[in-house]
mmCIF file of C-alpha atoms and ligand atoms in Angstrom:
data_model
loop_
_atom_site.group_PDB
_atom_site.id
_atom_site.type_symbol
_atom_site.label_atom_id
_atom_site.label_comp_id
_atom_site.label_asym_id
_atom_site.label_seq_id
_atom_site.Cartn_x
_atom_site.Cartn_y
_atom_site.Cartn_z
ATOM 1 C CA MET A 185 5.174 40.006 -29.994
ATOM 2 C CA SER A 186 4.645 36.340 -29.256
ATOM 3 C CA THR A 187 1.467 35.322 -27.739
ATOM 4 C CA ALA A 188 2.816 31.869 -26.940
ATOM 5 C CA THR A 189 2.396 31.174 -23.563
ATOM 6 C CA ALA A 190 3.993 28.021 -21.272
ATOM 7 C CA SER A 191 1.387 24.993 -21.316
ATOM 8 C CA PRO A 192 -0.029 24.563 -17.935
ATOM 9 C CA ALA A 193 1.498 21.371 -15.721
ATOM 10 C CA THR A 194 -1.038 18.763 -16.000
ATOM 11 C CA PRO A 195 -0.902 14.986 -14.365
ATOM 12 C CA ALA A 196 -0.472 13.757 -17.960
ATOM 13 C CA SER A 197 2.265 16.340 -18.847
ATOM 14 C CA ILE A 198 4.253 15.653 -15.603
ATOM 15 C CA ALA A 199 3.841 11.779 -15.777
ATOM 16 C CA ARG A 200 5.303 11.757 -19.590
ATOM 17 C CA ALA A 201 8.688 12.065 -17.955
ATOM 18 C CA PHE A 202 8.092 8.364 -17.105
ATOM 19 C CA LEU A 203 7.613 7.379 -20.682
ATOM 20 C CA PRO A 204 8.296 4.979 -22.291
ATOM 21 C CA ASP A 205 7.667 2.801 -19.131
ATOM 22 C CA ARG A 206 3.874 2.796 -18.935
ATOM 23 C CA TRP A 207 3.327 1.475 -15.570
ATOM 24 C CA HIS A 208 5.065 4.448 -13.958
ATOM 25 C CA TYR A 209 3.531 6.717 -16.554
ATOM 26 C CA HIS A 210 -0.064 5.610 -15.460
ATOM 27 C CA TYR A 211 1.012 5.488 -11.729
ATOM 28 C CA ALA A 212 2.349 8.971 -11.767
ATOM 29 C CA ARG A 213 -0.671 10.262 -13.595
ATOM 30 C CA SER A 214 -3.235 8.768 -11.194
ATOM 31 C CA LYS A 215 -1.225 9.656 -8.348
ATOM 32 C CA LEU A 216 -1.136 13.513 -9.484
ATOM 33 C CA ALA A 217 -4.860 13.457 -10.500
ATOM 34 C CA SER A 218 -6.003 12.089 -7.110
ATOM 35 C CA ASP A 219 -3.773 13.227 -4.313
ATOM 36 C CA PRO A 220 -2.926 16.682 -3.372
ATOM 37 C CA LEU A 221 0.684 15.730 -1.719
ATOM 38 C CA TYR A 222 2.878 17.428 -3.744
ATOM 39 C CA GLY A 223 1.058 20.958 -3.880
ATOM 40 C CA GLY A 224 0.787 20.617 -0.156
ATOM 41 C CA VAL A 225 4.440 19.929 0.321
ATOM 42 C CA LEU A 226 5.399 22.894 -1.929
ATOM 43 C CA GLU A 227 3.031 24.992 0.063
ATOM 44 C CA ALA A 228 4.770 23.815 3.359
ATOM 45 C CA LEU A 229 7.948 24.444 1.997
ATOM 46 C CA ASP A 230 7.300 28.033 1.055
ATOM 47 C CA GLY A 231 10.181 30.070 2.016
ATOM 48 C CA ALA A 232 12.280 26.975 3.067
ATOM 49 C CA ALA A 233 13.137 25.308 -0.398
ATOM 50 C CA MET A 234 16.448 25.539 0.397
ATOM 51 C CA PRO A 235 18.480 22.099 -0.719
ATOM 52 C CA VAL A 236 15.643 19.522 -0.156
ATOM 53 C CA LEU A 237 16.531 15.972 0.690
ATOM 54 C CA ASP A 238 13.582 13.620 0.048
ATOM 55 C CA LEU A 239 13.712 10.366 2.217
ATOM 56 C CA GLY A 240 11.951 7.380 0.431
ATOM 57 C CA CYS A 241 11.651 9.339 -2.798
ATOM 58 C CA GLY A 242 10.121 6.492 -4.809
ATOM 59 C CA ILE A 243 10.471 7.827 -8.554
ATOM 60 C CA GLY A 244 11.229 11.217 -7.431
ATOM 61 C CA LEU A 245 7.630 12.617 -8.527
ATOM 62 C CA LEU A 246 8.007 15.569 -6.073
ATOM 63 C CA ALA A 247 11.013 16.911 -8.179
ATOM 64 C CA HIS A 248 9.048 16.785 -11.267
ATOM 65 C CA TYR A 249 5.802 18.401 -9.787
ATOM 66 C CA ALA A 250 7.991 21.244 -8.303
ATOM 67 C CA ARG A 251 9.686 22.095 -11.551
ATOM 68 C CA ALA A 252 6.408 21.808 -13.528
ATOM 69 C CA HIS A 253 4.925 24.415 -11.148
ATOM 70 C CA GLY A 254 7.901 26.929 -11.606
ATOM 71 C CA ARG A 255 9.502 25.990 -8.259
ATOM 72 C CA PRO A 256 12.639 23.829 -9.138
ATOM 73 C CA LEU A 257 14.263 22.326 -6.150
ATOM 74 C CA ASP A 258 17.826 21.944 -5.191
ATOM 75 C CA TYR A 259 16.953 18.179 -4.593
ATOM 76 C CA VAL A 260 18.312 14.782 -3.363
ATOM 77 C CA GLY A 261 16.131 11.912 -3.092
ATOM 78 C CA VAL A 262 16.880 8.468 -1.654
ATOM 79 C CA ASP A 263 15.202 5.273 -1.492
ATOM 80 C CA ASN A 264 15.976 1.687 -0.703
ATOM 81 C CA ASP A 265 14.592 0.306 -3.893
ATOM 82 C CA ALA A 266 17.266 0.305 -6.690
ATOM 83 C CA GLY A 267 14.364 -0.247 -9.156
ATOM 84 C CA LYS A 268 12.687 2.979 -8.339
ATOM 85 C CA ILE A 269 15.823 5.076 -8.218
ATOM 86 C CA ALA A 270 16.725 3.710 -11.702
ATOM 87 C CA GLN A 271 13.308 5.013 -12.963
ATOM 88 C CA ALA A 272 14.042 8.296 -10.990
ATOM 89 C CA VAL A 273 17.497 8.627 -12.629
ATOM 90 C CA ALA A 274 16.251 7.809 -16.046
ATOM 91 C CA ALA A 275 13.356 10.302 -15.848
ATOM 92 C CA ALA A 276 15.427 13.235 -14.563
ATOM 93 C CA GLU A 277 18.042 12.558 -17.473
ATOM 94 C CA ARG A 278 15.161 12.297 -20.010
ATOM 95 C CA THR A 279 13.725 15.784 -19.053
ATOM 96 C CA GLY A 280 16.860 17.597 -18.203
ATOM 97 C CA LEU A 281 16.077 17.630 -14.458
ATOM 98 C CA ALA A 282 19.585 18.632 -13.820
ATOM 99 C CA ALA A 283 19.293 19.716 -10.141
ATOM 100 C CA ALA A 284 18.164 16.407 -9.017
ATOM 101 C CA ARG A 285 20.146 13.541 -7.594
ATOM 102 C CA PHE A 286 19.210 10.012 -6.604
ATOM 103 C CA GLU A 287 20.726 7.479 -4.388
ATOM 104 C CA VAL A 288 19.787 4.049 -3.068
ATOM 105 C CA VAL A 289 20.016 4.364 0.712
ATOM 106 C CA ASP A 290 18.200 2.019 3.234
ATOM 107 C CA LEU A 291 16.779 4.411 5.852
ATOM 108 C CA ALA A 292 16.067 1.552 8.387
ATOM 109 C CA ARG A 293 19.964 1.199 8.497
ATOM 110 C CA THR A 294 21.782 4.237 7.665
ATOM 111 C CA PHE A 295 21.125 8.039 6.579
ATOM 112 C CA PRO A 296 22.661 10.744 4.119
ATOM 113 C CA GLU A 297 24.565 12.598 7.015
ATOM 114 C CA ALA A 298 26.051 15.245 4.778
ATOM 115 C CA HIS A 299 22.540 17.055 4.357
ATOM 116 C CA ARG A 300 21.758 20.602 5.610
ATOM 117 C CA GLY A 301 18.471 22.361 4.382
ATOM 118 C CA SER A 302 14.874 21.212 4.533
ATOM 119 C CA VAL A 303 13.776 17.380 4.685
ATOM 120 C CA VAL A 304 10.742 15.687 3.473
ATOM 121 C CA VAL A 305 9.559 12.275 4.263
ATOM 122 C CA LEU A 306 6.353 11.439 2.361
ATOM 123 C CA ASP A 307 4.276 8.180 3.263
ATOM 124 C CA VAL A 308 7.434 6.468 4.448
ATOM 125 C CA LEU A 309 7.625 6.448 8.276
ATOM 126 C CA GLN A 310 4.739 4.093 8.380
ATOM 127 C CA PHE A 311 7.200 1.684 6.539
ATOM 128 C CA LEU A 312 9.767 1.670 9.229
ATOM 129 C CA PRO A 313 9.828 -0.139 12.569
ATOM 130 C CA HIS A 314 9.086 1.858 15.886
ATOM 131 C CA GLU A 315 12.748 2.381 16.761
ATOM 132 C CA ALA A 316 13.892 3.388 13.273
ATOM 133 C CA GLN A 317 11.100 5.916 13.095
ATOM 134 C CA GLY A 318 12.549 7.517 16.179
ATOM 135 C CA ARG A 319 16.054 7.529 14.710
ATOM 136 C CA LEU A 320 15.124 8.778 11.416
ATOM 137 C CA LEU A 321 13.201 11.698 12.927
ATOM 138 C CA ALA A 322 16.590 12.567 14.836
ATOM 139 C CA HIS A 323 18.444 12.395 11.785
ATOM 140 C CA CYS A 324 15.878 14.634 10.010
ATOM 141 C CA ALA A 325 16.136 16.936 12.958
ATOM 142 C CA ALA A 326 19.976 17.231 12.698
ATOM 143 C CA GLY A 327 19.704 17.937 9.133
ATOM 144 C CA LEU A 328 17.553 20.949 9.303
ATOM 145 C CA ALA A 329 19.456 24.060 8.332
ATOM 146 C CA PRO A 330 18.629 27.402 10.063
ATOM 147 C CA GLY A 331 15.006 28.168 8.730
ATOM 148 C CA GLY A 332 14.545 24.634 7.371
ATOM 149 C CA ARG A 333 11.586 22.668 7.491
ATOM 150 C CA LEU A 334 10.656 19.027 8.071
ATOM 151 C CA VAL A 335 7.908 17.998 6.020
ATOM 152 C CA LEU A 336 6.270 14.656 6.989
ATOM 153 C CA ARG A 337 3.180 13.199 5.385
ATOM 154 C CA THR A 338 2.158 9.825 7.240
ATOM 155 C CA GLY A 339 -0.667 7.853 7.851
ATOM 156 C CA LEU A 340 -1.707 8.187 11.737
ATOM 157 C CA ARG A 341 -3.127 5.181 13.761
ATOM 158 C CA ASP A 342 -6.362 6.852 15.380
ATOM 159 C CA GLY A 343 -8.959 3.907 15.196
ATOM 160 C CA SER A 344 -10.721 5.435 12.184
ATOM 161 C CA TRP A 345 -11.802 3.528 9.274
ATOM 162 C CA ARG A 346 -9.397 5.664 7.025
ATOM 163 C CA ALA A 347 -6.626 4.263 9.479
ATOM 164 C CA GLY A 348 -7.637 0.730 8.602
ATOM 165 C CA MET A 349 -7.668 1.631 4.908
ATOM 166 C CA THR A 350 -4.112 2.939 5.132
ATOM 167 C CA ARG A 351 -2.901 0.023 6.889
ATOM 168 C CA ALA A 352 -4.566 -2.557 4.485
ATOM 169 C CA ALA A 353 -3.136 -0.530 1.439
ATOM 170 C CA ASP A 354 0.442 -0.482 2.917
ATOM 171 C CA MET A 355 0.055 -4.322 3.258
ATOM 172 C CA ALA A 356 -1.216 -4.682 -0.152
ATOM 173 C CA SER A 357 1.304 -2.669 -1.483
ATOM 174 C CA HIS A 358 4.162 -4.928 -0.016
ATOM 175 C CA LEU A 359 2.380 -8.065 -0.889
ATOM 176 C CA ILE A 360 2.402 -7.133 -4.490
ATOM 177 C CA ARG A 361 5.982 -6.102 -4.347
ATOM 178 C CA TRP A 362 5.604 -2.358 -5.013
ATOM 179 C CA MET A 363 6.916 -1.760 -1.763
ATOM 180 C CA ARG A 364 10.010 -3.746 -0.551
ATOM 181 C CA SER A 365 9.580 -2.994 3.097
ATOM 182 C CA ALA A 366 6.720 -4.503 5.005
ATOM 183 C CA PRO A 367 4.841 -1.900 6.794
ATOM 184 C CA GLY A 368 6.090 -1.182 10.226
ATOM 185 C CA GLU A 369 3.812 0.634 12.540
ATOM 186 C CA LEU A 370 1.346 3.774 11.749
ATOM 187 C CA PRO A 371 2.527 6.419 14.437
ATOM 188 C CA ARG A 372 0.259 7.761 17.030
ATOM 189 C CA ARG A 373 -0.418 11.658 16.666
ATOM 190 C CA GLU A 374 0.398 12.365 20.404
ATOM 191 C CA GLU A 375 3.443 10.162 20.181
ATOM 192 C CA LEU A 376 4.754 11.554 17.095
ATOM 193 C CA ALA A 377 4.102 15.121 18.381
ATOM 194 C CA ALA A 378 6.029 14.329 21.437
ATOM 195 C CA ARG A 379 9.025 12.866 19.561
ATOM 196 C CA LEU A 380 9.189 15.988 17.530
ATOM 197 C CA GLU A 381 8.884 18.213 20.738
ATOM 198 C CA ALA A 382 11.637 16.340 22.203
ATOM 199 C CA LEU A 383 14.000 17.003 19.354
ATOM 200 C CA GLY A 384 13.160 20.815 19.560
ATOM 201 C CA LEU A 385 10.900 20.954 16.757
ATOM 202 C CA ARG A 386 7.453 22.523 16.741
ATOM 203 C CA ALA A 387 5.063 20.867 14.583
ATOM 204 C CA ARG A 388 1.421 21.537 13.025
ATOM 205 C CA PHE A 389 -0.806 18.757 11.954
ATOM 206 C CA ALA A 390 -3.386 18.910 8.961
ATOM 207 C CA PRO A 391 -5.299 16.365 7.246
ATOM 208 C CA LEU A 392 -4.143 15.757 3.475
ATOM 209 C CA TRP A 393 -5.906 13.029 1.917
ATOM 210 C CA GLY A 394 -7.784 14.658 -0.915
ATOM 211 C CA ARG A 395 -9.572 12.111 -2.950
ATOM 212 C CA THR A 396 -8.105 9.112 -1.233
ATOM 213 C CA PRO A 397 -9.536 7.003 1.143
ATOM 214 C CA PHE A 398 -6.311 7.115 3.418
ATOM 215 C CA ASN A 399 -5.687 8.824 6.921
ATOM 216 C CA ASN A 400 -2.863 10.684 5.565
ATOM 217 C CA TRP A 401 -1.866 13.922 7.586
ATOM 218 C CA LEU A 402 0.673 16.572 6.697
ATOM 219 C CA VAL A 403 3.036 17.454 9.528
ATOM 220 C CA VAL A 404 5.437 20.561 9.145
ATOM 221 C CA ALA A 405 7.836 20.973 11.728
ATOM 222 C CA GLU A 406 10.636 23.616 12.404
ATOM 223 C CA ARG A 407 12.792 24.574 15.053
ATOM 224 C CA ALA A 408 10.830 26.003 17.976
HETATM 225 C C1 LIG B 632 4.361 5.256 -0.607
HETATM 226 S S1 LIG B 632 5.818 5.533 -1.416
HETATM 227 C C2 LIG B 632 6.138 7.153 -1.320
HETATM 228 C C3 LIG B 632 7.183 7.553 -2.357
HETATM 229 C C4 LIG B 632 7.436 9.068 -2.276
HETATM 230 N N1 LIG B 632 7.818 9.499 -0.874
HETATM 231 C C5 LIG B 632 6.158 9.719 -2.734
HETATM 232 O O1 LIG B 632 5.422 10.282 -2.047
HETATM 233 O O2 LIG B 632 6.028 10.172 -3.860
HETATM 234 C C6 LIG B 632 7.065 4.947 0.060
HETATM 235 C C7 LIG B 632 8.436 4.794 -0.348
HETATM 236 O O3 LIG B 632 9.333 4.491 0.835
HETATM 237 C C8 LIG B 632 10.364 3.813 0.407
HETATM 238 N N2 LIG B 632 10.938 2.891 1.471
HETATM 239 C C9 LIG B 632 10.181 1.964 2.203
HETATM 240 N N3 LIG B 632 11.027 1.760 3.237
HETATM 241 C C10 LIG B 632 12.488 2.196 3.033
HETATM 242 C C11 LIG B 632 13.577 2.191 3.807
HETATM 243 N N4 LIG B 632 13.923 1.287 4.613
HETATM 244 N N5 LIG B 632 14.691 3.095 3.206
HETATM 245 C C12 LIG B 632 14.206 3.867 1.977
HETATM 246 N N6 LIG B 632 13.215 3.957 1.396
HETATM 247 C C13 LIG B 632 12.113 3.162 1.955
HETATM 248 C C14 LIG B 632 9.688 2.736 -0.704
HETATM 249 O O4 LIG B 632 10.510 2.275 -1.522
HETATM 250 C C15 LIG B 632 8.817 3.688 -1.272
HETATM 251 O O5 LIG B 632 9.512 4.483 -2.477
#
């Protein structure tokens, strides 16, 4: 009988999907080592990992993390940065992530209408203007299948030092061109909760900042 066991998923083993691009490899590795985001999202999707639409997916790290942790997703990722989508497509092809599809979409203007399932929006809302945030949330709610969940992570504007750090980092990432969109507005918790409630969704909020200095909250919403 073979005693071989699958090697455990580590930040380095997951990040290897992005080699030979060393910049994205190091980005993915340090993100996975410092930020509990993707583990928190998988937990939030527990029982609702039907087709998942990842809005503002960047290089598609969530899909790699999920598969590496034995939870492969039926996954579509969209982002307005064609360079990141090209990296995402290349990494998915290199690693045989066959169930992942990627598309260039500017969420400030349009939305992938056909989706029915769960929707995730991770650290993206704050890069949209106020009205576009409202439109995006309405589209997300419309795309939820019965039992589907909307999983958001967003910085919140609450006057804390963490909120200041979040805003400063969002500005800096735009200035260095890592983020094409300029930061819009950090939502306030009460306003975001009210918007979700008006869409017929019941939401719970929990801090999810790990070893980062940011005011990042996980918001899990489902039909009331
Ligand atoms: C902080 S990154 C988060 C990436 C990914 N969600 C993750 O958590 O790994 C924010 C992402 O939002 C994308 N983004 C910003 N504005 C956007 C827009 N108007 N339409 C689509 N994507 C956008 C950026 O290109 C970037 O990939």
